[in-house]
XYZ file of C-alpha atoms in Angstrom:
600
model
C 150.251 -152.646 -76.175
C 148.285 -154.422 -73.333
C 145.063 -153.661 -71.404
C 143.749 -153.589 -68.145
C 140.186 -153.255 -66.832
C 138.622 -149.965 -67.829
C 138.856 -147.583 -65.564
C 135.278 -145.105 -65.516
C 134.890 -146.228 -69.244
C 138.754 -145.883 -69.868
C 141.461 -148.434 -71.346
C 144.660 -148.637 -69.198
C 147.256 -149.503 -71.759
C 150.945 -150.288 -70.841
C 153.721 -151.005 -73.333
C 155.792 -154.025 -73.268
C 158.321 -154.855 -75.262
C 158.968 -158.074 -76.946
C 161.109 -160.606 -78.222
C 159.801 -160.443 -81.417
C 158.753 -157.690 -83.870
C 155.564 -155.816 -83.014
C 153.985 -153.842 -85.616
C 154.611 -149.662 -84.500
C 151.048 -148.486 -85.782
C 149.742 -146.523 -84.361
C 152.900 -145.537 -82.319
C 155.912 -145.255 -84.386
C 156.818 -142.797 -81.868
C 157.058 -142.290 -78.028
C 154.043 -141.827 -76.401
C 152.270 -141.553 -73.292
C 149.343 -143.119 -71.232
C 147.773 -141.439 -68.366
C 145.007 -143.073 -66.313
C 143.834 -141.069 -63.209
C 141.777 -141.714 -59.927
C 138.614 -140.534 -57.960
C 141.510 -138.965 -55.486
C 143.261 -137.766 -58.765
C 146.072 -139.998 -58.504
C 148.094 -140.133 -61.896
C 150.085 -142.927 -63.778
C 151.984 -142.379 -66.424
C 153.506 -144.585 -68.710
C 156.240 -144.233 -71.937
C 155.573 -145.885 -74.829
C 159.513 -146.197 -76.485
C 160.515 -147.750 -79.647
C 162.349 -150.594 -79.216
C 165.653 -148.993 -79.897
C 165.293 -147.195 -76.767
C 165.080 -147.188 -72.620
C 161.561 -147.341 -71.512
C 161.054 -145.289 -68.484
C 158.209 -145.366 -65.847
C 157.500 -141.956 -64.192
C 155.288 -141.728 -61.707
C 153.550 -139.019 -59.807
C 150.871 -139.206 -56.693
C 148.709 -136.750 -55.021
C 147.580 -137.338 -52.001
C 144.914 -135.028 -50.883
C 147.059 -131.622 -50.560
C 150.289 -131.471 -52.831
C 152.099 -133.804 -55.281
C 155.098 -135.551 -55.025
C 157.391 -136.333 -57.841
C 159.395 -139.110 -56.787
C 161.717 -139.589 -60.084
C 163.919 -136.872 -58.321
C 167.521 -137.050 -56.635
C 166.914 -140.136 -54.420
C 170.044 -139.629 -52.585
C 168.438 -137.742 -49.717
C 166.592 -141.788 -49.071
C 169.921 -143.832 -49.704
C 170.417 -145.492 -46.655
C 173.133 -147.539 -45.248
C 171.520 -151.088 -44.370
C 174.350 -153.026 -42.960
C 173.208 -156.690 -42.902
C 173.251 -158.641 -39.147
C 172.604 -161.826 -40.450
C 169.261 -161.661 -38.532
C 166.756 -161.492 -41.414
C 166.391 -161.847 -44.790
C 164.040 -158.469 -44.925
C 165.324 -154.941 -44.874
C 162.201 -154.114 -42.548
C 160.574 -156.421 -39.532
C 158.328 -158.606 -41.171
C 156.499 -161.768 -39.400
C 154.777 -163.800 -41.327
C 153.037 -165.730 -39.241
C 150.769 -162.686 -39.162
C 150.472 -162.513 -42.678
C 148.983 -165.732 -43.130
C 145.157 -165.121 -43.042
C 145.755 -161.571 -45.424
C 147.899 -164.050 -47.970
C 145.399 -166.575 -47.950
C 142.263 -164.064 -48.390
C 144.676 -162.147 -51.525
C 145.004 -165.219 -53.244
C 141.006 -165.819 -53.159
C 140.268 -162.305 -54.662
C 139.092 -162.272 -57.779
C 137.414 -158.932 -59.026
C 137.679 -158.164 -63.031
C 135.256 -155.361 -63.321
C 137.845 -152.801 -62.343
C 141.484 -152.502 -61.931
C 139.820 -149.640 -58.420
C 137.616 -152.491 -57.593
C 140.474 -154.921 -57.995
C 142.476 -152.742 -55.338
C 139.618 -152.500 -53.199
C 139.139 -155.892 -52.494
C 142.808 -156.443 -51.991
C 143.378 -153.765 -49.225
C 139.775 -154.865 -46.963
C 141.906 -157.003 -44.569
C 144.806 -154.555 -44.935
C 145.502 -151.593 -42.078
C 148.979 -150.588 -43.179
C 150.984 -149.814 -45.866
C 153.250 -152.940 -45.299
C 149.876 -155.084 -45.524
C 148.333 -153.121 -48.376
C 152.166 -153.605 -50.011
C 151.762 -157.520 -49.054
C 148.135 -158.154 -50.288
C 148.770 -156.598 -53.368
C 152.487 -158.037 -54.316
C 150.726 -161.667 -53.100
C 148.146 -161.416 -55.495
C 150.526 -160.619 -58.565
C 152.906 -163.351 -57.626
C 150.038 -165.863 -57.602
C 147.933 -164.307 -60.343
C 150.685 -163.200 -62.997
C 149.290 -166.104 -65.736
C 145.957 -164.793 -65.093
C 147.436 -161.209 -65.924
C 147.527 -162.422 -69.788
C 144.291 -162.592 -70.769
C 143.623 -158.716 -69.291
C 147.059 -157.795 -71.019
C 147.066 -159.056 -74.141
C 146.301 -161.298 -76.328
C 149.030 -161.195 -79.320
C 151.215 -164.406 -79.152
C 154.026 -162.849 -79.813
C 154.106 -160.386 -76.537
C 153.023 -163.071 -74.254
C 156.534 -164.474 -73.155
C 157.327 -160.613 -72.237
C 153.938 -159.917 -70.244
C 154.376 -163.049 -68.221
C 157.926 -162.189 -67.061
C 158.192 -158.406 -67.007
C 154.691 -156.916 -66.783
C 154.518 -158.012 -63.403
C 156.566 -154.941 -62.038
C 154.754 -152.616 -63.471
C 151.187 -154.060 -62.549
C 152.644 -153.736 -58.777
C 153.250 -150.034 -59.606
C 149.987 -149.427 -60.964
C 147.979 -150.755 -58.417
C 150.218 -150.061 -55.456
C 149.823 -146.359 -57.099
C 146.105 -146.381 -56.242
C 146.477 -147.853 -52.910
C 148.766 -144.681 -52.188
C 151.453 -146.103 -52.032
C 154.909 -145.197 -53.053
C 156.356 -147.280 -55.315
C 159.276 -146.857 -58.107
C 160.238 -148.918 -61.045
C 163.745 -149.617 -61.265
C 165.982 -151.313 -64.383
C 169.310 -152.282 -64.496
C 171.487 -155.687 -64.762
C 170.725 -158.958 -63.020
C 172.110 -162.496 -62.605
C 168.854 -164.453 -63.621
C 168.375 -167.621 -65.867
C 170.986 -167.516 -68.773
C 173.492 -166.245 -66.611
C 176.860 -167.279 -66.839
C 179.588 -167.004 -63.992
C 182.199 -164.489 -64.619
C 180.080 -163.196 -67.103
C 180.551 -159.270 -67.866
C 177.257 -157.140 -68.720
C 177.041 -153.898 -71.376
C 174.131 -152.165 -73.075
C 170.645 -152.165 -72.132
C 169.288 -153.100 -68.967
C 167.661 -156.621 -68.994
C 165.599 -156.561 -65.293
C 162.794 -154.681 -64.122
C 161.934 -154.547 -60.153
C 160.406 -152.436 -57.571
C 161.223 -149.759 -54.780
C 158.944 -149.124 -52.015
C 158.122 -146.479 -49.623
C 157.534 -147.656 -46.097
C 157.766 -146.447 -42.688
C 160.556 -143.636 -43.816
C 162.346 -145.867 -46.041
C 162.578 -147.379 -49.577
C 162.572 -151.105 -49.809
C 163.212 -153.528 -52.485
C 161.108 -156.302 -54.074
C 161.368 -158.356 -57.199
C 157.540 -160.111 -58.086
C 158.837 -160.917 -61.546
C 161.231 -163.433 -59.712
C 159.003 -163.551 -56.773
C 156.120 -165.207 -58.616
C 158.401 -168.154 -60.624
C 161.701 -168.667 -62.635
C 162.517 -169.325 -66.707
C 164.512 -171.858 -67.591
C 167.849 -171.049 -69.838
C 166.477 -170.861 -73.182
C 163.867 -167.864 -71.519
C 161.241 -170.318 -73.349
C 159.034 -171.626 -70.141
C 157.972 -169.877 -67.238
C 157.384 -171.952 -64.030
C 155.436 -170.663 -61.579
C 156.469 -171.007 -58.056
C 156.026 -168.112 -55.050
C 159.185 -166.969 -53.785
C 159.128 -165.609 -50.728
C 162.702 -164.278 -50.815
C 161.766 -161.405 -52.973
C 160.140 -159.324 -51.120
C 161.521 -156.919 -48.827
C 164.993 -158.402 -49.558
C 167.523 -156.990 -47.498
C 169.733 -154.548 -49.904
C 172.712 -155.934 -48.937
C 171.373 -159.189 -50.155
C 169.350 -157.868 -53.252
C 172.406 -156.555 -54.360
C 173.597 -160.105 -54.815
C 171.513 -160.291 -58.420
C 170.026 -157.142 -58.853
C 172.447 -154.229 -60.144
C 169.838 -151.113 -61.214
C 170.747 -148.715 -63.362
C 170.525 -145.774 -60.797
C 173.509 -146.564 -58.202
C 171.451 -144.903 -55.324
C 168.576 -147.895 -55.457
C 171.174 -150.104 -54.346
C 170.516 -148.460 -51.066
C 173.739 -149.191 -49.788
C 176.942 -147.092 -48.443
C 179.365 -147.397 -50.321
C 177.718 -148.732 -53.789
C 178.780 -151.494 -55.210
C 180.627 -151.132 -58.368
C 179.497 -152.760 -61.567
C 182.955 -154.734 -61.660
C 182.302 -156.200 -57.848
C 178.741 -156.736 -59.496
C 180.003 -158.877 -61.863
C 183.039 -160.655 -60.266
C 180.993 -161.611 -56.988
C 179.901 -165.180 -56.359
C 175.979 -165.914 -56.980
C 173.996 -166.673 -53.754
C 170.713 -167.815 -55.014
C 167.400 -166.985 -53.435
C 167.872 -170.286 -52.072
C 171.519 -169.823 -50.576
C 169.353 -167.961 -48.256
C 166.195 -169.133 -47.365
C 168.091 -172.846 -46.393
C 169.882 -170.259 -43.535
C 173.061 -170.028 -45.624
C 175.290 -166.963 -44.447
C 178.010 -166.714 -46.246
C 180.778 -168.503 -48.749
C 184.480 -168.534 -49.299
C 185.877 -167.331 -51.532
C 183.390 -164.614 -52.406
C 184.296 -164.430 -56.529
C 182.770 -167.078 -58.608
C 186.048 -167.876 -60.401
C 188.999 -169.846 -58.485
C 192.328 -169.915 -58.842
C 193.774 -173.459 -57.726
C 197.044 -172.958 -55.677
C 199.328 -176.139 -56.378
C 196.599 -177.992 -57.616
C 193.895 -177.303 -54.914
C 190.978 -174.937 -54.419
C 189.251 -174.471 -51.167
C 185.930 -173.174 -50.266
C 184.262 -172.681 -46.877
C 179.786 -171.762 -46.278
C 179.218 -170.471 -43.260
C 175.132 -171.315 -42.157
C 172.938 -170.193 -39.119
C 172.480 -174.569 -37.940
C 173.535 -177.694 -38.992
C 172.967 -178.324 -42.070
C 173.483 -181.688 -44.821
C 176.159 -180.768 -47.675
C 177.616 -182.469 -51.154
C 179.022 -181.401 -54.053
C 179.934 -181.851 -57.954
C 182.756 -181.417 -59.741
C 182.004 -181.297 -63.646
C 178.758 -183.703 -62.696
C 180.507 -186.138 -61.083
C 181.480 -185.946 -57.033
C 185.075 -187.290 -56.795
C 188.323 -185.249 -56.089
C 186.765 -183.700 -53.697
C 187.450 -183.647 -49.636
C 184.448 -182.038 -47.518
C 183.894 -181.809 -44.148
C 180.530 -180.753 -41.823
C 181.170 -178.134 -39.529
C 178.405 -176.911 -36.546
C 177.634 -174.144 -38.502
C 178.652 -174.981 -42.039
C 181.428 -176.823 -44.458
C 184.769 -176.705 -45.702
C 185.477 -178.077 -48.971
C 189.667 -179.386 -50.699
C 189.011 -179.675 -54.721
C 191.955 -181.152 -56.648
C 190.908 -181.268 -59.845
C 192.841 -184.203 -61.402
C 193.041 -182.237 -65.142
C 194.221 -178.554 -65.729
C 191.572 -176.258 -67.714
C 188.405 -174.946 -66.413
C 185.794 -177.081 -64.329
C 182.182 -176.155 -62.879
C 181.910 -176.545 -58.827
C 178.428 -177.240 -57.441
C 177.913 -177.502 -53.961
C 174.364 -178.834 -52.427
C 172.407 -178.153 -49.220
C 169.850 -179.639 -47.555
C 168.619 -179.345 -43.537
C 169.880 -181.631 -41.376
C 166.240 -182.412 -40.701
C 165.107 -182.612 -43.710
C 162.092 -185.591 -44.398
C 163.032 -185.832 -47.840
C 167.006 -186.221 -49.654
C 166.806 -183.673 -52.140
C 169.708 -181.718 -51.997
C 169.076 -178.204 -53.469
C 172.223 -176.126 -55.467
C 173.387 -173.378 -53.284
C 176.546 -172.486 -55.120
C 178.587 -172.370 -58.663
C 181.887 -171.953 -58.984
C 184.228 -172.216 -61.892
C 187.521 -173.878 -61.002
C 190.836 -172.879 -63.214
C 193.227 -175.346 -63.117
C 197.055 -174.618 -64.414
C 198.408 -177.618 -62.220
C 197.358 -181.083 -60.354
C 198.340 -183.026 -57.713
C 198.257 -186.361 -58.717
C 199.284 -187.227 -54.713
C 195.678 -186.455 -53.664
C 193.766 -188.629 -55.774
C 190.696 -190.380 -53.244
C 189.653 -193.585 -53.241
C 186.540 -194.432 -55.570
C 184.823 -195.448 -51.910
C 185.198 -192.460 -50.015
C 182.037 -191.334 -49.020
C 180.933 -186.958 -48.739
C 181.416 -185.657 -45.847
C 184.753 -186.982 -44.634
C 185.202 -187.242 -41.176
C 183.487 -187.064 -37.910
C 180.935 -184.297 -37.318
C 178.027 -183.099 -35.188
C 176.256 -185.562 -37.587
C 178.450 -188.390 -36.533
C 177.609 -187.135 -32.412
C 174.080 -187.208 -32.940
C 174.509 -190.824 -34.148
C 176.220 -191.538 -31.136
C 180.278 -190.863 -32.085
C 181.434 -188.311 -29.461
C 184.658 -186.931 -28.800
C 186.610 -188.528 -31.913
C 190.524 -188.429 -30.775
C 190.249 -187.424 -34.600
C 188.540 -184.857 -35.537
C 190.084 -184.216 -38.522
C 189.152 -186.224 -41.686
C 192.259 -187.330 -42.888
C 194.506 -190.135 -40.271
C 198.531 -189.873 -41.447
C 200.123 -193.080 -40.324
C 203.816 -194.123 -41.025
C 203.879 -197.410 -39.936
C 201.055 -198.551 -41.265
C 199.226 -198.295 -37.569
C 196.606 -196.157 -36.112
C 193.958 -195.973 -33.447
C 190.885 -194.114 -33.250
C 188.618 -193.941 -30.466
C 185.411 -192.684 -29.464
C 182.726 -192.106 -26.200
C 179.685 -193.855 -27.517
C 175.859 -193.250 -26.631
C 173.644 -195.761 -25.108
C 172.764 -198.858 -27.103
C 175.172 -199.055 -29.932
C 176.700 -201.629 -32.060
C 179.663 -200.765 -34.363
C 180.876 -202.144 -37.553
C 183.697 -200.740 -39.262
C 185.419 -202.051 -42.754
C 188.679 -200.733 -44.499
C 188.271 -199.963 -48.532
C 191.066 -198.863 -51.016
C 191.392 -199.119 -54.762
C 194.492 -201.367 -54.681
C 193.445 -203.963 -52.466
C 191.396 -207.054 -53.323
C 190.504 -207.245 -49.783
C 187.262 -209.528 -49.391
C 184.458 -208.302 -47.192
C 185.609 -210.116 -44.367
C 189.000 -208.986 -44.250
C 188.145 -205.495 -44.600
C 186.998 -205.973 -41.423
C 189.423 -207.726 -39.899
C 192.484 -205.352 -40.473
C 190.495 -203.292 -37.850
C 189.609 -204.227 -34.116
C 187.622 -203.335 -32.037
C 188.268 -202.944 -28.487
C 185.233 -201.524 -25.824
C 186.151 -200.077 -22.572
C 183.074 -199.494 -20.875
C 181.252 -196.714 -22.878
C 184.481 -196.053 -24.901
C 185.529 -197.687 -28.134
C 189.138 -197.960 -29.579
C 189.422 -198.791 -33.548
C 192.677 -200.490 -33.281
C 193.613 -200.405 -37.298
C 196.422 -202.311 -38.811
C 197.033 -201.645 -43.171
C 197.778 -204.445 -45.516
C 199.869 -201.790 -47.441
C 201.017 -198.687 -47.909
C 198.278 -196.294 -49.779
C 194.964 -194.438 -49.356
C 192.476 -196.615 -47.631
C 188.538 -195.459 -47.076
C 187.588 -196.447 -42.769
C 183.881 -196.987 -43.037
C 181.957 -196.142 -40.018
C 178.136 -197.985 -39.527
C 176.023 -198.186 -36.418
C 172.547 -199.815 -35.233
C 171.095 -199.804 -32.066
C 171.804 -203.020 -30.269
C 168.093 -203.536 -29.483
C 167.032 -203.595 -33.687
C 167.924 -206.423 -35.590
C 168.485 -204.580 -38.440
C 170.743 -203.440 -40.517
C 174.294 -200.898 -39.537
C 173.163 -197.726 -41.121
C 175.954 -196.300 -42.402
C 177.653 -193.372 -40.296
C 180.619 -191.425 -41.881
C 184.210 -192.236 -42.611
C 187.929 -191.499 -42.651
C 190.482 -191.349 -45.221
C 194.028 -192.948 -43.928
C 197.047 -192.195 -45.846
C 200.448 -194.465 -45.397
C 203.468 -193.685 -47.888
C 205.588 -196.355 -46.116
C 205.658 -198.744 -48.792
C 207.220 -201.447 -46.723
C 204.363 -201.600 -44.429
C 202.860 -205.333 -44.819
C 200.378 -205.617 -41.401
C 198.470 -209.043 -41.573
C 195.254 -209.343 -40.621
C 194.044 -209.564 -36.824
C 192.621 -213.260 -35.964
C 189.226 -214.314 -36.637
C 186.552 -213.767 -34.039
C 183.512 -216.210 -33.808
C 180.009 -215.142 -31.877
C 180.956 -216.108 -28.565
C 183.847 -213.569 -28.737
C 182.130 -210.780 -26.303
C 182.408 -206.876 -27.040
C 184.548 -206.508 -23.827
C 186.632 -208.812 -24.868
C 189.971 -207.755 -25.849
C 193.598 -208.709 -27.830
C 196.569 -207.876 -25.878
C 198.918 -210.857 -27.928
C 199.085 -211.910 -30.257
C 197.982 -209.306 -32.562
C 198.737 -210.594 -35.767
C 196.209 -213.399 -37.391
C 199.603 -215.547 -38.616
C 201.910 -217.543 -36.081
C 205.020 -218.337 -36.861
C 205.461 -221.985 -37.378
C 207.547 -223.986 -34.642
C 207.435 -220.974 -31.926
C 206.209 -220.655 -28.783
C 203.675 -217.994 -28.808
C 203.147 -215.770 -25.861
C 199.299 -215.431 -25.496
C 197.550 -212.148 -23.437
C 193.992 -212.080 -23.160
C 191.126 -210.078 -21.229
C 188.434 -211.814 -20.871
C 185.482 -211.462 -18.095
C 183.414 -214.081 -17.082
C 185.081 -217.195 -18.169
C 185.895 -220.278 -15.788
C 188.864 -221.379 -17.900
C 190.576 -220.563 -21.186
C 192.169 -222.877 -23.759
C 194.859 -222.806 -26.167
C 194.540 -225.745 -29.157
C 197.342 -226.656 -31.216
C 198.611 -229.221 -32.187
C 198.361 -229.884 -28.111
C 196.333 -227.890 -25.779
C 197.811 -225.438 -23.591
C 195.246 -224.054 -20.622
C 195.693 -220.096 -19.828
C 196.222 -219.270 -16.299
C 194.555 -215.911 -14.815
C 197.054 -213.500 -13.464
C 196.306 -211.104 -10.373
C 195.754 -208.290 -12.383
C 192.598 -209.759 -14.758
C 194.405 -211.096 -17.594
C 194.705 -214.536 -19.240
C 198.077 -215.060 -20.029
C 200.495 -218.378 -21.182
C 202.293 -220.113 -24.052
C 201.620 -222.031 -26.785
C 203.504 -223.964 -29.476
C 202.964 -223.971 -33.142
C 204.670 -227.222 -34.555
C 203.303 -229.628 -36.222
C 199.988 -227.141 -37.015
C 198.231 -225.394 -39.240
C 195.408 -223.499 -37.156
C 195.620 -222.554 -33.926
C 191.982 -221.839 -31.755
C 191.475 -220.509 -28.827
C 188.581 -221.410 -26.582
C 186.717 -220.840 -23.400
C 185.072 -222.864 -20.609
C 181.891 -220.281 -19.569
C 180.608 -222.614 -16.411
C 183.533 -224.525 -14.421
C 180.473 -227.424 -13.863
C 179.994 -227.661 -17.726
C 182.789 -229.477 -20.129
C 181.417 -227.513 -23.140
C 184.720 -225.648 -24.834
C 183.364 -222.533 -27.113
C 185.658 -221.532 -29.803
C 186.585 -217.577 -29.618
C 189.594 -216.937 -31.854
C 191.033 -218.658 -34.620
C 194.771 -218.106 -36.191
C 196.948 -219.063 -39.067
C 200.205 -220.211 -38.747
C 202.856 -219.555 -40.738
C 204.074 -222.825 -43.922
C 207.528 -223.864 -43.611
């Protein structure tokens, strides 16, 4: 049993059962418990045995008449067809709720649950504020709740959790307003995807009666959460709870009664239970909506994909059995797609992570769980170890700086062995870029020179030759030109040659004086061939003269059309430079280029 606050010298008892055995003295049998009001207002509550269904009837009067409201509620099941707009099945702001939260969570009355009311509803002049008061003041108070409910140990892990729903009840009840208790099946702590749910109900919640409508609202879950082992409560307001849009409610909350789903048609309690799990949190980050909508996948040829749809930009990752690797996702403007190829057949948990975009802090929150089954794999898509969540350009990459990729897809096919990606870039930036792949022992300074970079006045081309064939990683970083800091890293490709004759070599070796608006026209490759003459193209602005050193030194003559063009021979060398004369009146040669040539 627990107790309240006397009410005119008497005990308001409610029964709640436990986890563990309560002695039945003095009732073995069902009971009942009536406490009324000054307006004669009446709440009655069952005392079951724990065998059976505990039920919460309820009757008000209110000044002339009395309505019973455990009757047929189909004449107030409503259709609420969710827009996407709100979260609420009612307009709430709650910006104007902020000085009648804060003055709920001050009151603190204990001489009477009536007194306890009164306080609550002084700032209140509606229903919807008298509801708000008094659901804000359970979901903060509920661990102050014990000591007025009761004191046995062994009931206290039940009064914390469940009693909350039926405290709203009671004290909504003498507020006048209408309120039911509902119980059915929900998809709390403990649950398990693809679960299936018999017997009892294991959830108690509310219903509401405002402005011609019922409404739905959870302060058990509002007020906290239990961890798995239903062992510790944490308490932490949730603001989701209340009000929640039907169509959303219905998400986790499956009552008993099919009519307090308040939706047309019901749900069935097979959709209940094969439906994906959109936490309260799913929500409240501005989440709309995820592909596939059942928690279990089937992979198709070795691949599962998934898709969230959001309201803005938002940050994503994800984890596949804990770790995140065989995985492929990409931002979208208003959401993510997600490629999963699970690299062993069985069954695998999916989580996928959220965060804003502006977001202070990088804690990713867990928005969804999926469980993968696997009857096949595709050992062709296996990533490298160094590609980096989210693949590809984005509106993250633009707001970096990157617009209008000429790929906007993550993934660059190449046959040859040769691609190009370009970009418009904003004001002030300096790019780095470096090529990564699991089979290479590429050094850090040849991972960046199997990619050049050409600028074009506010364009950029990433001119990118591969040392094999294979799945290479193209790592994107950027700094403003201004900081001497460090590139920050931006975002990244994944290029993918099967040619396994492609060999490229390296492009040459640039030194500091070689200027961004320089560029390569030939030679490309880094290694000459020995005893050749080598045809040499070069654009290059600003320079008095130009130099070619071999073994001799061949000058570069300027053609009409801006380019420094001529011929050099490799014999008898190793190295060949080339270098550049800035200021005709100085004899000061700086080196620009440097390439290998070719041993006989």
């Amino acid at each position: 049993s627990a107790r309240l606050p006397s009410r005119r010298g008497t005990e308001m008892f409610f029964f709640i059962q436990s986890g563990q055995q309560v002695p039945r003295e003095p009732y073995e049998q069902t009971q009942a418990v009536t406490s009324y009001s000054n307006e004669g207002t009446q709440v009655t509550v069952e005392i079951h045995p724990r065998d059976t269904t505990p039920q919460l009837l309820k009757k008000l009067s209110f000044g002339k008449g009395t309505a019973l409201l455990d009757k047929n509620i189909s004449s107030f099941g409503k259709s609420y067809p969710w827009d996407k707009s709100s979260l609420k099945s009612m307009p709430v702001d709650l910006q104007q709720f902020e000085k009648l939260d804060a003055y709920a969570l001050k009151v603190n009355v204990k001489n009477s649950v009536e007194e306890l009311v009164t306080a609550l509803l002084k700032q209140a002049r509606t229903d919807l504020e008298k509801v708000r008061a008094i659901w804000m003041w359970i979901c903060h108070h509920i661990g102050r709740l014990r000591p007025w409910i009761d004191r046995a140990s062994n009931c206290i892990k039940w009064l914390k959790i469940e009693v909350s729903c039926y405290i709203l009840l009671f004290l909504l009840s003498i507020a006048g307003i209408q309120c039911m208790k509902l119980s059915g099946y929900s998809k709390g702590y403990g649950y398990k995807m693809g679960q299936t749910f018999t017997g009892d109900s294991d959830h108690t919640w509310n219903a509401v009666y405002l402005d011609g409508r019922w409404h739905l609202l959870d302060s058990t879950w509002g007020s906290g959460s239990v961890d798995d082992s239903f062992s510790k409560f944490t308490f932490r307001y949730n603001e989701f709870y209340f009000l929640t849009h039907p169509a959303l409610f219905i998400n986790n909350h499956f009552p008993d009664n099919s009519n307090w789903q308040l939706l047309k048609p019901a749900l069935a309690l097979k959709d209940f239970e094969n439906n994906m799990l959109h936490n309260s949190t799913f929500y409240t980050l501005g989440l709309l909506a995820a592909h596939p909508a059942t928690g279990v996948i089937q992979t198709v040829n070795g691949k599962a994909a998934i898709s969230v749809d959001c309201r803005s930009s938002m940050l994503f990752t994800f984890k596949l059995k804990g770790i995140q690797e065989h995985g492929l996702m990409t931002l979208r403007k208003h959401g993510m797609t997600l490629e999963v190829y699970p690299q062993k057949t069985g069954s695998h948990k999916l989580q996928i992570f959220a965060k804003p975009s502006k977001a202070s802090e990088d804690v990713y929150n867990c928005v969804l769980e999926y469980v993968l089954e696997c009857k096949s794999v595709d050992k062709s898509m296996r990533f490298p170890k160094d590609l980096h969540q989210p693949v590809g350009p984005s509106w993250f990459s633009e707001r970096q700086g990157f617009l209008r990729p000429s790929h906007p897809n993550p993934i660059i096919h190449t046959n040859d062995g040769r691609c190009s990606v370009t970009f418009t870039l904003g004001k002030d930036i300096s790019v780095l870029a470096s090529l990564h792949s699991d089979n290479s022992s590429l050094t850090e300074d040849m991972r960046r020179r199997h990619i050049m970079q050409i600028h074009r006045g506010n364009q950029i081309e990433l001119k990118i030759h591969l040392p094999h064939a294979g799945n290479f990683v193209l790592k994107i970083y950027a700094k403003k030109k201004s900081d001497p800091g460090n590139y920050d890293y931006i975002f990244n490709y994944l290029i993918s040659c099967l040619n396994t004759e492609v060999k490229w070599p390296a492009f040459p070796q640039s030194y500091s004086k070689w200027a961004e608006d320089y560029e390569i026209l030939e030679p490309l490759s880094s290694l000459l061939p020995a005893n050749r003459n080598v045809q040499f193209k070069l654009k290059l602005h600003g320079i008095a003269k130009v130099l070619v050193q071999a073994d001799n030194t061949y000058p570069l003559t300027r053609s009409r059309d801006g380019y420094w063009q001529g011929t050099c021979n490799t014999s008898g060398c190793t190295e060949v430079f080339v270098m550049v004369h800035e200021n005709a009146n100085h004899s000061f040669y700086s080196h620009v280029l440097k390439y290998e040539v070719e041993t006989q």
